[in-house]
Structures are given as structure tokens and as C-alpha cells.
mmCIF file of C-alpha atoms in Angstrom:
data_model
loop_
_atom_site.group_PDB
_atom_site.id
_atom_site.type_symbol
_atom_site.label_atom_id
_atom_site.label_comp_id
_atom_site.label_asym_id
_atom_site.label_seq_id
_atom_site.Cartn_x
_atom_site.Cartn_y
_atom_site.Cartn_z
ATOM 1 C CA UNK A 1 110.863 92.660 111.001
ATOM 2 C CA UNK A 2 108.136 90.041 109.679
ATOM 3 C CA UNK A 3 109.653 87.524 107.218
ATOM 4 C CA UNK A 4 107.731 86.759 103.870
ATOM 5 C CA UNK A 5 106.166 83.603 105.272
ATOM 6 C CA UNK A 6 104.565 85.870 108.261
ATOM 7 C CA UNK A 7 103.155 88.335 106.356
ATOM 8 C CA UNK A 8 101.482 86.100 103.912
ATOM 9 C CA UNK A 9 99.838 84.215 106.710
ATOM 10 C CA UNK A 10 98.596 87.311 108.305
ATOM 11 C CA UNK A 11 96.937 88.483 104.997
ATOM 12 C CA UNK A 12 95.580 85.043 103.739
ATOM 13 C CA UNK A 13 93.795 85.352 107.516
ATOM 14 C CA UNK A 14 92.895 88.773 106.898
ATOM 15 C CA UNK A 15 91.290 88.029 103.619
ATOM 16 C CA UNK A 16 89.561 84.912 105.693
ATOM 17 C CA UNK A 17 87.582 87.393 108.022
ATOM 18 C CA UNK A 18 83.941 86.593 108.696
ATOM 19 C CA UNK A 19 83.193 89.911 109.867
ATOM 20 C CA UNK A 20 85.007 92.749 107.845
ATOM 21 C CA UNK A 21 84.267 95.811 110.050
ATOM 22 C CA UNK A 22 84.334 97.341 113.151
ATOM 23 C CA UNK A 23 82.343 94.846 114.551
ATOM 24 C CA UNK A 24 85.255 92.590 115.158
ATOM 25 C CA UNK A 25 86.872 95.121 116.805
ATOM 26 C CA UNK A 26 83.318 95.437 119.506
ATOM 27 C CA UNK A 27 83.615 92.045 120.080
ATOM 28 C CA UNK A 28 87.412 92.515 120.971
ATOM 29 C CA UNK A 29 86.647 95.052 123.619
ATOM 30 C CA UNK A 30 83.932 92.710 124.678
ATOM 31 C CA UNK A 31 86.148 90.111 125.614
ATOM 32 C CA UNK A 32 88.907 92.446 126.816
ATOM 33 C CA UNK A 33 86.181 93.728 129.342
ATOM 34 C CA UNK A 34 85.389 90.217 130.149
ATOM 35 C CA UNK A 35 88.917 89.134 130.790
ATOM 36 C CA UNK A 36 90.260 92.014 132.573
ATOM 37 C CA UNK A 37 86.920 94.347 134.104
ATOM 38 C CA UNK A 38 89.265 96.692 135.973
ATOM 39 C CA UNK A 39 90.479 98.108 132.361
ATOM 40 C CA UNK A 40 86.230 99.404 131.539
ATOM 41 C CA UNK A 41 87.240 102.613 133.283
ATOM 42 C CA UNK A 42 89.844 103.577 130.759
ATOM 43 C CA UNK A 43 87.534 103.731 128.253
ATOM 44 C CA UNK A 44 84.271 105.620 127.203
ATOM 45 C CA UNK A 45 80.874 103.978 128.096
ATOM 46 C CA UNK A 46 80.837 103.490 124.075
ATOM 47 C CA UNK A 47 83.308 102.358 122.978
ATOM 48 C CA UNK A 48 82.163 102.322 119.355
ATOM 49 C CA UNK A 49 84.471 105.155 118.270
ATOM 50 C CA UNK A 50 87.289 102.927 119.597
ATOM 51 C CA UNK A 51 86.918 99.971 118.014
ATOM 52 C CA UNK A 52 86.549 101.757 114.407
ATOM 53 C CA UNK A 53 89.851 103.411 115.064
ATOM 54 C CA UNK A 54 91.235 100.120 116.338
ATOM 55 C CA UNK A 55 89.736 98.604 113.159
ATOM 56 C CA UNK A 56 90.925 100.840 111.265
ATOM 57 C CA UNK A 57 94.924 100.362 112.602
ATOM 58 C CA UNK A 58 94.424 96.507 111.788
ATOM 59 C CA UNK A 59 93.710 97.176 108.311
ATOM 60 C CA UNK A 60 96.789 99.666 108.106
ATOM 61 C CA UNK A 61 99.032 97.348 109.212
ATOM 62 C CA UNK A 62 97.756 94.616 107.235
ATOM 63 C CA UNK A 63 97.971 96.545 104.102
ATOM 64 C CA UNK A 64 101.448 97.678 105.509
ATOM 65 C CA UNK A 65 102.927 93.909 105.943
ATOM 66 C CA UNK A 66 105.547 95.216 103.542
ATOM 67 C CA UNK A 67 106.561 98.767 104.558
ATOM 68 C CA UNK A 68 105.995 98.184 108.422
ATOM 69 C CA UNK A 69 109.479 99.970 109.349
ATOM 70 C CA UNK A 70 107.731 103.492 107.790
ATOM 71 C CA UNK A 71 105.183 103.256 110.536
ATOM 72 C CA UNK A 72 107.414 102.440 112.838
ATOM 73 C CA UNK A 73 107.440 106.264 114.008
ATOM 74 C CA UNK A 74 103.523 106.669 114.064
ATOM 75 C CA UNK A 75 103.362 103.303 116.191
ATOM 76 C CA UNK A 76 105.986 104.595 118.257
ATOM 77 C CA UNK A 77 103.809 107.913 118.937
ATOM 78 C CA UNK A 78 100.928 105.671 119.438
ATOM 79 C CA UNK A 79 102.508 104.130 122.163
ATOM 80 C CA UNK A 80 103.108 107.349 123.563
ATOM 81 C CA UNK A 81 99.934 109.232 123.958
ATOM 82 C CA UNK A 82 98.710 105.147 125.429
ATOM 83 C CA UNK A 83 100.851 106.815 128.658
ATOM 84 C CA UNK A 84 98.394 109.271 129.215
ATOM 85 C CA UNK A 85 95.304 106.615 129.490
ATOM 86 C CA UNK A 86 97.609 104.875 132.382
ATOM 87 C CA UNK A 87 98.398 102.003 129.963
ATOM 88 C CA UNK A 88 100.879 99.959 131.892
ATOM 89 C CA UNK A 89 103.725 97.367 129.489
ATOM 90 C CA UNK A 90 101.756 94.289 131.021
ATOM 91 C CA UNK A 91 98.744 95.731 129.694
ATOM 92 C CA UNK A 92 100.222 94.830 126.089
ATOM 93 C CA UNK A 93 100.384 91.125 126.368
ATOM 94 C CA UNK A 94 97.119 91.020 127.449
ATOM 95 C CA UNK A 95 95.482 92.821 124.713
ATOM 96 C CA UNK A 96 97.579 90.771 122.045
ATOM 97 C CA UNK A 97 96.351 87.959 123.499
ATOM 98 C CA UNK A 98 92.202 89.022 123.766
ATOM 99 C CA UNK A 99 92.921 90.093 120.031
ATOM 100 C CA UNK A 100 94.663 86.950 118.967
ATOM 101 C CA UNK A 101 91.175 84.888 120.860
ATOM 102 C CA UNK A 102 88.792 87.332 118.949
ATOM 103 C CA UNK A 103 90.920 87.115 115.239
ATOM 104 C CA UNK A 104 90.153 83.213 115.966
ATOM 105 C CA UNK A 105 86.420 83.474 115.991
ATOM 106 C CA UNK A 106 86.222 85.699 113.208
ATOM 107 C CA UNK A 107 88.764 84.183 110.610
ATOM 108 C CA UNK A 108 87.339 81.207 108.498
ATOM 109 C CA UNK A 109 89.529 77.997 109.172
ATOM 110 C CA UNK A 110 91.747 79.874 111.962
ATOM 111 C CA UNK A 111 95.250 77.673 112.318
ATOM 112 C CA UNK A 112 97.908 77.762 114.860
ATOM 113 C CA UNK A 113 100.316 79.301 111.784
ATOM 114 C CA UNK A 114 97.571 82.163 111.565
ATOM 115 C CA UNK A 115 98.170 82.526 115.359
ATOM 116 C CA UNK A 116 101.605 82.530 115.675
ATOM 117 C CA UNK A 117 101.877 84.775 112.032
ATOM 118 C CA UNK A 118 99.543 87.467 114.019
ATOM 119 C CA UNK A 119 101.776 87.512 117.328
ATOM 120 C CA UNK A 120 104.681 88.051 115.515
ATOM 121 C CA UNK A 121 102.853 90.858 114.153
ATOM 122 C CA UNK A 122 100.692 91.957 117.082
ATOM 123 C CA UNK A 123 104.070 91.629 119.343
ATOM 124 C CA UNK A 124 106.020 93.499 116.930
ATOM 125 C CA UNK A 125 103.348 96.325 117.263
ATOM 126 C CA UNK A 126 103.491 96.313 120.900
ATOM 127 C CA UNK A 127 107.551 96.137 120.749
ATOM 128 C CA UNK A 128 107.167 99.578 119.201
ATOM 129 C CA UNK A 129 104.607 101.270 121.418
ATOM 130 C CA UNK A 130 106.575 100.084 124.332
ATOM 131 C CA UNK A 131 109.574 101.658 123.408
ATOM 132 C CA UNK A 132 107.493 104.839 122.451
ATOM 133 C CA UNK A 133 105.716 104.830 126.173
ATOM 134 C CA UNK A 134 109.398 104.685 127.711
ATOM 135 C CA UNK A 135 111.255 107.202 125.523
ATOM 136 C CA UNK A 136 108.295 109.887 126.067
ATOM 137 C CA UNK A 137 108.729 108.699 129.385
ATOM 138 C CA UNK A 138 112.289 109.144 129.893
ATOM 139 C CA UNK A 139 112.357 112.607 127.798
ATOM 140 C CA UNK A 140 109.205 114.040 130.571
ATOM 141 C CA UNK A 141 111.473 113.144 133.257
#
């Protein structure tokens, strides 16, 4: 789990955002699309819809620093359904990654402790949905 120090850097960041709103989360698929084009097809040709619900998980689990083991089961579930949109683990890393590049240009006075306070977060996140892909995976089989 995130220690104290972690989850304060992630919310003095989150309170730091230039651009609270889904916006930040349009630029994120921007740059995902950018970085990886083959990815475009798994998603809609807007992707607005996306990136609110995206949005929308950052602020839960930035409101959640403290109770992140409760949605531990939702993330799980998240991870999941992800198997049905062909979502592949290596997948993961690079979307942590395109989000940690876009958090950057949208938090005032981004630092490498904001960086490394959102990876343990964003990796934590994945951890989960991992684990949810393989055990739907592994029950379906």
C-alpha cells in the first residue's frame, strides 16, 4: 500500500493541476495515440466519453489515497472487463508512463517526488488490474 509520504505528494500534485477536467484526460489519449498508433483501434473515434470516465477514476483514487485497499475489488474488476478490449500486461506500463508525461504538463511546479509519488500509485493501480485480467483469465479457462 502507499505510505503517508506518497499519498500526500500525489494530492499536493493533484491540488497543483492546471487543467481540472476531462481535458487532461484528452490530452492523455492524445499522447497515448502519439506514442503507440496501433492502440487508436481499441478505442471509439471519440474518445471523449473515455477520458471523462478516465478522469473521473483519477479523482476517485485521489480522494481514495487513504482507503485504496476498499477499491481494491472494483480495480480488480476493472482490470477484468480491460481483457475483453485485448488489453495486453505490457500495455500497462505504457499507459502509466503516457499518464505520468501528461500529469507533468498539467501540474504546476511538477517534481521528480510528484513522479515517483504517482507511479507508486499508478503502478499500484495497474498491480491490481493485472491480477484481475489473469484471475478472470484463469477462472474462463
Amino acid at each position: 500500500m502507499l505510505d503517508d509520504a506518497t499519498k500526500q505528494q500525489v494530492l499536493s500534485s493533484a491540488l497543483r493541476l492546471r487543467l481540472a477536467s476531462s481535458a487532461l484526460t484528452l490530452d492523455f489519449y492524445d499522447r497515448l495515440f502519439d506514442r503507440a498508433p496501433e492502440l487508436r483501434a481499441m478505442f471509439p473515434a471519440d474518445v471523449t466519453a473515455q477520458a471523462d470516465k478516465l478522469f473521473d477514476m483519477v479523482l476517485v483514487l485521489v480522494q481514495s489515497l487513504d482507503q485504496l485497499q476498499m477499491l481494491g475489488p472494483e480495480i480488480e474488476a476493472l482490470g477484468a472487463r480491460h481483457l475483453h478490449y485485448d488489453v495486453t500486461e505490457d500495455q500497462y506500463a505504457l499507459v502509466c508512463e503516457v499518464l505520468l508525461d501528461t500529469l507533468a504538463q498539467h501540474v504546476a511546479d511538477w517534481s521528480e517526488a510528484d513522479r515517483n509519488a504517482w507511479s507508486v500509485l499508478l503502478n499500484h493501480v495497474c498491480d491490481l488490474m493485472i491480477t484481475g485480467a489473469r484471475n478472470h483469465a484463469s477462472s474462463a479457462a
